[in-house]
Coordinates of C-alpha atoms in Angstrom, one line a residue:
Chain O
M206 CA 104.4 70.2 110.9
S207 CA 107.5 72.6 111.6
L208 CA 107.3 76.0 112.2
T209 CA 109.2 76.6 109.2
R210 CA 106.2 75.2 107.5
Y211 CA 103.5 77.2 108.8
H212 CA 105.2 80.5 109.0
D213 CA 105.5 79.3 104.8
D214 CA 101.4 78.6 105.3
L215 CA 100.6 81.7 107.1
V216 CA 102.5 84.1 104.8
A217 CA 100.6 82.3 101.9
C218 CA 97.2 83.0 103.8
L219 CA 97.9 86.4 104.2
L220 CA 98.6 86.6 100.7
R221 CA 95.5 86.1 99.4
A222 CA 93.8 87.9 101.7
D223 CA 92.3 84.5 103.4
R224 CA 91.6 84.7 107.4
P225 CA 89.5 82.6 107.8
A226 CA 92.1 80.2 106.1
A227 CA 94.5 81.2 108.5
A228 CA 92.5 81.7 111.1
D229 CA 92.4 77.8 111.1
L230 CA 95.9 77.1 110.7
L231 CA 96.5 79.2 113.7
H232 CA 94.1 77.2 115.9
R233 CA 95.6 73.8 114.4
A234 CA 99.1 74.7 115.2
L235 CA 97.7 75.0 118.7
D236 CA 95.7 72.0 118.6
S237 CA 98.3 70.0 117.8
G238 CA 100.7 70.9 120.8
I239 CA 102.7 73.8 119.8
D240 CA 103.8 75.9 122.2
P241 CA 101.6 79.4 122.1
R242 CA 104.7 81.9 122.5
A243 CA 107.2 80.0 119.6
L244 CA 103.8 80.1 117.5
L245 CA 103.7 84.1 118.4
L246 CA 108.1 84.5 118.2
D247 CA 108.6 81.9 115.5
V248 CA 105.7 82.2 113.0
I249 CA 103.3 85.1 113.1
Q250 CA 105.4 87.3 113.8
P251 CA 108.0 86.8 111.4
S252 CA 104.8 86.3 108.7
M253 CA 103.6 89.7 109.5
R254 CA 107.4 91.0 109.1
R255 CA 107.7 88.8 106.2
V256 CA 104.3 90.8 104.7
G257 CA 105.5 94.4 105.2
E258 CA 108.4 93.8 103.4
L259 CA 107.0 92.8 100.4
W260 CA 105.2 96.0 101.0
S261 CA 108.2 98.0 102.0
R262 CA 109.2 96.2 98.2
Q263 CA 105.5 97.5 96.1
R264 CA 104.9 93.8 96.2
A265 CA 101.9 93.4 98.6
S266 CA 98.5 95.9 98.4
L267 CA 96.6 97.0 101.4
T268 CA 94.3 93.7 101.4
Q269 CA 96.4 91.9 102.1
Y270 CA 97.7 94.5 105.5
F271 CA 94.2 94.4 106.5
V272 CA 93.7 91.0 106.3
A273 CA 97.3 90.5 107.7
G274 CA 95.9 93.4 110.4
R275 CA 92.5 91.2 110.7
I276 CA 94.3 88.2 111.9
A277 CA 96.8 90.2 114.1
D278 CA 93.6 91.0 116.0
D279 CA 92.6 87.4 115.9
V280 CA 96.1 86.4 117.4
T281 CA 95.8 89.2 120.4
D282 CA 92.5 87.5 120.9
A283 CA 93.4 84.0 121.5
I284 CA 97.0 83.9 121.5
V285 CA 98.1 86.5 124.0
P286 CA 95.8 85.7 126.9
L287 CA 96.9 82.0 126.8
L288 CA 101.0 83.7 127.2
E289 CA 99.8 86.2 129.4
R290 CA 97.9 83.8 131.5
E291 CA 101.3 81.1 131.7
G292 CA 103.1 84.7 132.7
A293 CA 105.6 84.4 129.5
G294 CA 104.8 87.1 127.4
R295 CA 104.0 89.6 129.7
R296 CA 103.5 92.8 127.5
R297 CA 106.6 94.5 126.5
G298 CA 106.6 98.7 126.5
R299 CA 103.6 101.1 126.1
V300 CA 102.0 102.8 122.9
V301 CA 99.8 105.3 123.0
I302 CA 98.7 105.8 119.4
G303 CA 96.9 108.2 117.6
T304 CA 95.9 109.9 114.2
I305 CA 96.6 113.3 114.4
A306 CA 93.2 115.9 114.4
G307 CA 92.7 117.2 111.3
D308 CA 93.3 113.9 109.3
Y309 CA 90.1 111.7 109.3
H310 CA 92.3 108.6 107.7
G311 CA 92.6 105.7 110.6
L312 CA 93.2 102.3 109.0
G313 CA 96.6 102.9 109.0
R314 CA 97.0 103.3 112.6
K315 CA 94.5 100.6 113.1
I316 CA 96.6 97.4 111.5
V317 CA 99.5 99.9 113.0
A318 CA 98.1 98.7 116.1
A319 CA 96.9 95.6 115.6
F320 CA 100.4 94.3 115.1
L321 CA 101.7 96.0 117.7
R322 CA 99.3 94.2 120.2
A323 CA 100.2 90.8 118.7
A324 CA 104.2 91.4 119.5
G325 CA 102.8 92.0 123.0
V326 CA 103.7 95.5 123.2
Q327 CA 100.5 97.8 125.1
V328 CA 98.4 99.9 122.5
H329 CA 96.9 102.5 123.8
D330 CA 95.1 103.3 120.9
L331 CA 93.2 107.1 120.7
G332 CA 91.8 106.9 117.4
M333 CA 90.9 109.8 115.1
G334 CA 91.3 114.3 115.6
V335 CA 93.9 113.5 118.4
A336 CA 95.3 117.3 119.3
P337 CA 98.9 117.6 120.2
A338 CA 97.9 118.0 124.2
Q339 CA 95.7 115.0 124.3
F340 CA 98.5 112.7 123.2
V341 CA 100.6 114.1 125.6
A342 CA 98.3 114.1 128.6
A343 CA 97.5 110.3 128.3
A344 CA 101.0 108.9 127.8
H345 CA 101.6 110.5 130.9
E346 CA 98.3 109.4 132.3
E347 CA 99.5 105.4 131.0
G348 CA 103.0 106.0 131.8
A349 CA 103.4 105.8 128.2
D350 CA 106.6 104.8 126.6
I351 CA 106.0 105.9 122.9
V352 CA 103.9 108.0 121.1
A353 CA 102.6 106.7 117.8
V354 CA 101.2 109.5 115.7
S355 CA 99.3 108.8 112.5
A356 CA 98.9 111.1 109.2
L357 CA 97.5 111.0 105.4
M358 CA 97.3 114.2 104.7
V359 CA 100.5 116.5 104.5
H360 CA 98.6 120.2 106.2
V361 CA 98.6 118.7 109.4
I362 CA 102.0 117.7 110.0
P363 CA 102.7 121.2 111.6
Q364 CA 100.4 120.1 114.3
I365 CA 102.8 116.8 114.9
G366 CA 105.9 118.9 115.0
E367 CA 104.4 120.4 118.4
L368 CA 104.9 117.2 119.5
R369 CA 108.0 116.8 120.5
P370 CA 108.5 119.9 122.9
L371 CA 105.1 119.3 124.8
L372 CA 107.1 115.7 125.3
D373 CA 109.8 117.1 126.6
E374 CA 109.0 119.7 128.3
Q375 CA 105.9 116.2 130.0
D376 CA 108.2 113.4 130.6
A377 CA 112.1 114.3 130.7
G378 CA 113.0 113.7 127.3
H379 CA 111.4 109.4 128.3
V380 CA 109.4 109.2 125.8
R381 CA 109.9 108.7 122.3
L382 CA 107.9 109.9 119.2
L383 CA 107.5 107.6 116.0
V384 CA 105.4 108.5 113.1
G385 CA 104.0 107.2 109.9
G386 CA 101.8 107.3 106.9
A387 CA 102.3 108.3 103.1
P388 CA 104.0 111.6 103.7
F389 CA 107.0 110.2 106.0
N390 CA 107.1 108.1 103.4
Y391 CA 107.3 110.0 100.4
H392 CA 109.7 112.4 101.9
K393 CA 112.0 110.4 104.1
R394 CA 113.7 113.6 106.1
L395 CA 110.3 114.4 107.1
Y396 CA 110.5 112.8 110.3
R397 CA 113.4 114.4 111.5
E398 CA 111.7 117.6 111.0
V399 CA 108.9 117.6 113.0
G400 CA 111.7 116.3 116.1
A401 CA 110.4 112.7 115.8
D402 CA 113.1 109.9 117.0
A403 CA 112.0 107.3 113.8
T404 CA 109.6 106.7 111.3
A405 CA 108.4 102.9 110.0
R406 CA 106.8 102.3 106.5
N407 CA 104.3 100.0 107.6
A408 CA 103.2 97.8 110.8
G409 CA 105.7 94.9 110.5
E410 CA 108.8 97.7 110.3
A411 CA 106.5 99.4 113.3
V412 CA 107.1 96.7 115.3
R413 CA 110.6 96.2 114.8
V414 CA 111.1 100.1 115.5
V415 CA 109.1 100.0 118.2
Q416 CA 110.8 97.5 119.6
E417 CA 113.7 98.9 119.0
L418 CA 112.8 102.2 120.9
L419 CA 112.3 100.1 123.6
V420 CA 115.5 99.3 124.2
E421 CA 116.8 102.5 123.7
T422 CA 114.1 104.1 126.1
P423 CA 116.2 105.2 129.3
A424 CA 114.4 104.1 132.4
R425 CA 111.6 105.8 134.2
Chain Z
M175 CA 105.5 122.3 65.4
N176 CA 106.3 125.6 65.3
A177 CA 107.4 126.5 68.9
E178 CA 106.5 130.6 68.8
T179 CA 102.9 129.8 67.7
I180 CA 102.0 126.4 69.9
T181 CA 99.3 127.1 72.5
P182 CA 99.5 125.0 75.2
Y183 CA 96.0 123.3 74.2
Q184 CA 98.1 121.8 71.0
R185 CA 101.0 121.3 73.0
L186 CA 98.8 118.7 75.5
V187 CA 97.1 117.4 73.0
A188 CA 99.6 116.4 70.9
A189 CA 101.5 114.4 73.9
L190 CA 98.9 112.8 74.7
Q191 CA 98.2 112.0 71.0
G192 CA 101.7 109.8 71.6
G193 CA 103.5 112.8 69.6
T194 CA 106.5 115.3 70.7
P195 CA 105.2 118.7 70.3
D196 CA 107.3 121.2 70.9
R197 CA 108.3 120.8 74.5
V198 CA 107.2 117.9 76.8
P199 CA 104.1 119.7 78.1
V200 CA 103.5 120.2 82.3
F201 CA 100.2 119.3 83.8
L202 CA 100.1 120.9 87.4
P203 CA 97.0 119.6 89.8
I204 CA 97.1 122.9 91.7
T205 CA 94.0 123.3 93.4
M206 CA 94.2 125.4 96.3
H207 CA 97.6 127.8 95.5
G208 CA 95.0 130.2 93.2
A209 CA 93.9 131.3 97.0
K210 CA 97.4 132.6 97.3
E211 CA 96.9 135.0 93.8
L212 CA 93.3 136.4 94.7
G213 CA 94.7 136.8 98.8
L214 CA 92.0 134.6 100.1
G215 CA 91.8 132.4 103.0
L216 CA 90.8 128.8 101.0
R217 CA 87.3 128.5 102.3
E218 CA 86.8 131.1 101.0
Y219 CA 88.6 130.9 97.5
L220 CA 87.1 127.4 97.6
A221 CA 83.5 128.9 98.0
K222 CA 83.2 130.5 94.4
G223 CA 83.3 129.6 90.8
E224 CA 84.8 132.7 90.3
H225 CA 87.6 132.6 92.6
V226 CA 88.8 129.1 91.4
A227 CA 88.2 129.7 87.4
E228 CA 90.2 133.4 88.1
G229 CA 93.1 131.9 90.3
Q230 CA 93.8 129.5 87.5
L231 CA 94.0 131.3 84.7
R232 CA 96.2 133.8 86.7
L233 CA 98.6 130.4 88.1
Q234 CA 98.5 129.6 84.0
Q235 CA 100.0 133.0 83.9
K236 CA 102.7 132.4 86.3
Y237 CA 104.0 129.6 86.0
R238 CA 103.7 129.0 81.9
H239 CA 102.2 125.2 82.7
D240 CA 99.9 123.5 80.2
G241 CA 97.1 122.8 82.1
L242 CA 93.4 124.8 83.8
F243 CA 92.8 122.1 86.9
P244 CA 89.6 124.3 88.1
V245 CA 88.8 121.0 90.6
F246 CA 87.8 122.6 94.3
Y247 CA 88.3 119.3 96.1
G248 CA 87.5 115.5 96.3
V249 CA 85.3 115.5 99.2
A250 CA 82.7 117.2 97.7
E251 CA 82.0 114.0 94.8
A252 CA 80.3 112.9 98.7
M253 CA 78.4 115.9 99.5
P254 CA 75.2 114.7 97.3
F255 CA 75.2 111.3 99.3
G256 CA 75.3 113.6 102.3
A257 CA 79.0 114.0 103.3
E258 CA 80.0 117.3 105.2
A259 CA 83.3 118.9 104.0
I260 CA 85.7 119.7 106.9
F261 CA 87.9 123.0 106.1
F262 CA 91.0 123.4 107.2
D263 CA 93.4 126.8 106.4
Y264 CA 96.1 125.0 104.8
G265 CA 95.6 122.2 103.5
P266 CA 92.2 120.5 101.4
P267 CA 89.2 119.7 103.0
N268 CA 88.9 116.4 104.5
M269 CA 85.5 114.0 105.4
G270 CA 83.1 114.2 107.9
A271 CA 81.4 111.0 109.2
P272 CA 81.3 108.6 105.6
P273 CA 77.3 108.8 104.6
L274 CA 76.8 105.4 104.6
R275 CA 76.7 104.3 108.5
D276 CA 76.8 100.2 107.1
W277 CA 76.2 98.0 104.4
Q278 CA 72.4 97.5 104.2
S279 CA 72.2 101.7 104.0
I280 CA 73.5 100.6 100.4
L281 CA 70.2 99.2 99.5
Q282 CA 68.1 102.1 100.3
L283 CA 70.8 104.6 97.8
R284 CA 70.0 106.7 94.8
V285 CA 72.5 108.3 92.8
P286 CA 72.0 111.9 94.1
D287 CA 72.0 114.8 90.9
P288 CA 75.2 115.8 91.0
L289 CA 74.1 119.4 91.5
D290 CA 73.5 118.9 95.1
S291 CA 76.8 119.7 96.4
P292 CA 77.2 123.5 96.1
P293 CA 80.7 122.9 95.5
L294 CA 80.3 121.1 92.7
R295 CA 77.7 124.0 91.4
E296 CA 80.8 125.7 91.6
T297 CA 83.1 123.3 89.9
L298 CA 80.6 124.1 86.7
H299 CA 80.8 127.8 86.9
A300 CA 83.9 127.9 87.5
I301 CA 84.5 125.5 84.3
E302 CA 82.3 127.4 82.4
L303 CA 84.0 130.5 83.0
C304 CA 87.5 129.1 82.4
A305 CA 86.2 128.3 79.1
A306 CA 84.8 131.5 78.3
R307 CA 87.4 132.6 78.3
V308 CA 90.3 130.7 76.9
K309 CA 88.4 127.1 75.5
G310 CA 90.6 125.7 72.9
T311 CA 93.9 127.5 73.8
V312 CA 94.9 126.0 77.3
P313 CA 93.0 122.6 77.8
I314 CA 90.7 122.5 81.5
V315 CA 90.9 119.1 82.9
G316 CA 87.7 118.3 85.3
M317 CA 88.1 115.5 88.1
A318 CA 85.6 112.8 88.7
V319 CA 85.9 110.0 91.8
P320 CA 85.7 107.0 90.1
P321 CA 82.8 104.1 90.6
F322 CA 85.6 101.8 92.9
S323 CA 87.1 104.3 95.2
L324 CA 84.4 106.7 94.9
P325 CA 82.4 103.4 97.7
A326 CA 86.2 104.2 100.2
M327 CA 84.4 108.1 100.6
L328 CA 80.9 106.4 100.8
L329 CA 81.3 104.0 103.4
G330 CA 85.0 104.7 104.8
L331 CA 87.7 103.0 103.3
E332 CA 88.1 99.8 105.9
S333 CA 84.6 99.1 105.4
W334 CA 84.8 99.0 101.8
L335 CA 87.5 96.3 102.2
E336 CA 85.2 94.7 104.1
L337 CA 82.4 94.5 102.1
L338 CA 84.7 93.3 99.3
L339 CA 86.8 90.8 101.3
F340 CA 84.1 89.5 102.9
G341 CA 81.3 90.9 102.6
P342 CA 78.1 89.8 99.9
A343 CA 78.5 90.6 96.1
T344 CA 75.3 91.4 95.9
L345 CA 75.8 94.5 98.5
R346 CA 79.0 95.1 96.8
D347 CA 78.1 95.4 93.0
A348 CA 74.8 97.6 94.0
L349 CA 77.1 99.8 95.6
L350 CA 79.6 99.9 92.7
R351 CA 76.2 100.4 90.0
V352 CA 75.5 103.5 92.0
T353 CA 78.3 105.0 92.0
A354 CA 79.4 104.2 88.7
E355 CA 76.4 106.0 87.6
F356 CA 77.1 109.2 89.5
C357 CA 80.6 109.4 88.5
V358 CA 79.2 109.1 84.7
R359 CA 77.3 112.3 84.7
W360 CA 79.1 113.8 86.8
A361 CA 82.1 113.9 84.3
N362 CA 79.8 113.9 81.3
M363 CA 78.4 117.8 83.0
Q364 CA 82.1 118.6 83.5
L365 CA 82.6 117.8 79.8
A366 CA 79.1 119.8 78.5
A367 CA 80.6 123.3 80.4
G368 CA 83.9 122.7 78.4
A369 CA 86.0 120.8 80.3
D370 CA 88.9 118.9 77.6
A371 CA 89.2 115.4 79.4
V372 CA 88.8 114.1 83.0
V373 CA 90.6 113.2 86.0
L374 CA 89.6 109.7 87.1
P375 CA 91.8 109.3 90.4
D376 CA 91.8 106.2 91.5
A377 CA 93.1 105.0 94.5
V378 CA 91.7 102.1 95.3
S379 CA 91.9 100.6 92.7
S380 CA 95.9 101.3 92.5
G381 CA 97.9 98.2 93.4
T382 CA 98.9 100.1 96.7
I383 CA 95.5 99.0 97.5
I384 CA 94.5 95.7 96.1
T385 CA 95.8 92.8 94.3
H386 CA 96.7 92.6 90.3
E387 CA 93.8 89.9 90.5
Q388 CA 91.7 91.9 92.6
F389 CA 91.9 94.9 90.2
M390 CA 91.1 92.6 87.7
A391 CA 88.1 90.8 89.3
W392 CA 86.7 93.7 91.2
S393 CA 88.0 97.1 89.4
L394 CA 88.9 96.4 85.6
P395 CA 85.5 95.3 84.1
V396 CA 83.8 98.5 86.2
L397 CA 86.5 101.4 84.9
C398 CA 86.4 100.2 81.2
E399 CA 82.6 100.4 81.3
T400 CA 82.8 103.7 82.5
T401 CA 85.5 104.8 80.4
R402 CA 83.5 104.2 77.6
R403 CA 80.1 106.5 79.0
I404 CA 82.1 109.2 79.1
R405 CA 82.0 111.2 76.4
G406 CA 84.9 113.3 76.4
P407 CA 88.4 111.9 76.7
V408 CA 89.5 110.2 80.3
V409 CA 92.5 110.1 82.1
L410 CA 93.5 108.3 84.9
A411 CA 95.3 109.2 88.0
G412 CA 96.6 106.3 90.1
V413 CA 97.3 107.8 93.0
G414 CA 98.3 104.7 94.8
R415 CA 101.1 102.4 92.4
V416 CA 99.9 101.3 89.3
E417 CA 103.0 100.2 87.8
Q418 CA 101.6 96.3 88.5
I419 CA 98.9 97.0 86.8
A420 CA 100.3 99.4 83.6
N421 CA 99.9 96.2 80.7
L422 CA 96.3 96.5 81.6
L423 CA 95.1 99.9 82.2
P424 CA 95.4 100.5 77.9
Q425 CA 92.3 98.4 77.6
T426 CA 90.3 101.0 79.7
G427 CA 89.8 102.8 76.6
A428 CA 91.9 105.6 78.5
L429 CA 93.6 108.3 77.0
A430 CA 96.8 108.7 79.6
A431 CA 97.6 107.7 83.0
L432 CA 99.1 109.5 85.4
V433 CA 102.2 107.8 87.4
T434 CA 103.2 108.0 91.1
A435 CA 106.7 108.2 92.3
E436 CA 106.8 105.2 93.5
D437 CA 106.4 103.1 89.8
D438 CA 108.9 103.8 87.6
L439 CA 108.2 106.0 84.9
G440 CA 110.6 103.6 81.7
R441 CA 108.6 100.4 83.7
C442 CA 105.4 101.7 82.4
K443 CA 105.7 103.3 79.5
E444 CA 106.5 99.9 77.9
A445 CA 104.0 98.8 79.6
F446 CA 101.3 100.8 77.9
G447 CA 103.4 100.5 74.6
G448 CA 101.8 103.7 73.2
R449 CA 98.7 102.7 73.8
L450 CA 98.6 105.3 76.6
A451 CA 100.5 108.1 76.9
L452 CA 102.1 108.6 80.5
I453 CA 102.0 111.4 83.4
G454 CA 104.0 111.9 86.3
N455 CA 106.0 111.3 88.2
V456 CA 107.1 114.6 90.5
N457 CA 106.9 113.2 94.5
N458 CA 104.6 115.9 95.2
V459 CA 104.8 115.0 99.3
A460 CA 108.9 115.6 99.2
M461 CA 108.0 119.1 97.1
L462 CA 108.1 120.4 100.3
G463 CA 111.1 120.8 101.1
W464 CA 112.3 121.9 97.6
D465 CA 114.2 124.7 96.0
R466 CA 115.0 125.4 92.0
N467 CA 117.8 123.1 92.5
E468 CA 116.0 120.5 93.5
A469 CA 112.9 120.7 91.1
L470 CA 115.7 121.2 88.5
R471 CA 117.3 118.1 89.0
E472 CA 113.8 115.8 89.9
A473 CA 111.8 116.9 86.8
R474 CA 114.8 116.4 84.8
A475 CA 115.4 113.1 86.1
C476 CA 111.8 112.3 85.0
L477 CA 112.5 114.0 81.5
R478 CA 115.6 111.4 80.5
S479 CA 113.1 108.5 82.3
A480 CA 110.1 109.3 79.5
A481 CA 110.2 112.0 77.3
R482 CA 112.7 110.1 74.7
G483 CA 109.6 109.2 71.8
G484 CA 106.8 112.0 73.2
G485 CA 103.8 110.6 74.7
Y486 CA 104.4 112.1 77.4
V487 CA 103.5 115.1 80.4
L488 CA 105.4 115.8 83.3
A489 CA 103.5 116.6 86.6
P490 CA 103.8 115.5 89.8
Q491 CA 102.1 111.8 91.0
W492 CA 98.9 114.3 92.2
E493 CA 97.3 117.4 93.9
L494 CA 99.7 119.7 94.9
P495 CA 100.3 120.4 99.0
Y496 CA 99.5 124.0 99.8
A497 CA 103.0 125.0 100.8
I498 CA 104.6 124.0 98.3
S499 CA 106.8 126.7 96.8
D500 CA 106.6 129.5 93.8
E501 CA 110.2 128.5 92.9
A502 CA 109.9 124.4 93.3
L503 CA 106.9 124.8 90.8
A504 CA 109.2 127.6 88.3
G505 CA 111.0 124.5 88.7
L506 CA 109.5 122.0 86.6
I507 CA 108.8 124.3 84.0
D508 CA 112.1 125.6 83.8
A509 CA 113.5 122.1 83.4
V510 CA 111.0 121.2 80.5
E511 CA 112.7 124.6 78.8
R512 CA 115.7 123.4 79.2
W513 CA 116.2 120.1 78.7
G514 CA 112.6 118.7 77.4
R515 CA 112.3 120.6 74.0
Y516 CA 111.8 118.5 70.9
P517 CA 114.2 116.5 69.7
L518 CA 115.5 116.1 72.7
V519 CA 119.6 116.4 72.6
D520 CA 120.5 112.9 74.9
D521 CA 123.7 114.6 75.7
E522 CA 122.3 117.5 77.6
L523 CA 119.4 115.5 78.9

């Protein structure tokens, strides 16, 4: 079976929100001798991006995305360690992620974290209720390239605005700030107003944006 | 109708019944701004029915919109189940840990009395106070979180999605029985206290969260049954996108549906086919950065898409954030005064 066929079948599994079928498909692919790296780069990541695009065009729902996030977890567990053992999938980039303090909605963040891990990014998830100073301390401690902040509620936005100056003070502008969540999806200019470098409408887009930011990030 | 004598109540009812009143009505889901009018902090304001009733009445006088919304905050409906509200200075309370720790807790769950929640008791009081002042003149709209969305508060959204996707249907159905009963009970209490209609904000049923097929299988049956048992007009609020399920909503028995800024007003109106009035869909988050002119422009675009033929109410897509300016809110009303008078003048619109 070709990689294209695996890709198409995986997209179909994701859109049916059928996690067992997706897991079965990936295991069959590995058992048939497909290189794990090719599976990750040519099947899994493009499939996730495809669901992300459909989400952006309002053609996919959160349940489909949620299952895609679980499959991303499965991939992280099953495939990324294989790549690391081979040295072929060395983790690219470090992201500290969290839901800003005052907002108790964590699902979007978890899905983004799963997608990033599946894309080979090293993710340190701080969970919910993270104050700006905690983001900055964790970014410094982990040597993060990117701080990713999630928010669903509008009233927490001013807190996100506190991050940029704190990050600049701590790491002299090395750390990029990525923000995401409903307020940023509904208000296109908002990410700039809070001093972020980028926003992403969904987890698939977050992977692309993180990869772009990593290319731009100055060497530490 | 005569613009000199028509009341907000007559205006809204005419539009919800598919007609053309003197102008397009405006509904503002405005729950927090009353605190500013009364010079109170949010926590203090949201502690008493007297405050909320007075705040709603003053806001209606100020903006001349066509309905009161004496609703406190969504978390209040999870409080009889054991949830805790966490307050903030500049936004609605969030919920602490979900009261149901795992799926097995569903088996012990009983339908609580809505009056076990202090903010729900105060909500009823606020409705009664509003009704005593303006019943029959200004519509009073209550809110009940519908059966399919309430579990996202009781279990947390992640656990509710897991139960729907991977868990036993028996537990899903047991939970829906409890949440449906609670929703019907709470909605009917508000109607009995003087509310003219009840909004059901059904985020988890929206196309943002579930697919069309999942909506038909999981949510639509319980939503239809709930609507049937509520003894008054029901308005659905998508909170998430509804366009992909718009053709199914008329069968719920609701009177109207509030759609989001991501939905196309024209396509939703067409899908409703005159069987459901259309409400929406000003972008309440983008409004944070708007001045009066931007509000006028955006409201005018909504009117252009949906006002022709009546059966339309201009409204933000959902609850208005606390930081939205007075001039942006006033701009919505100015827009309907300028371009939303029936008969519409197409060239001006």
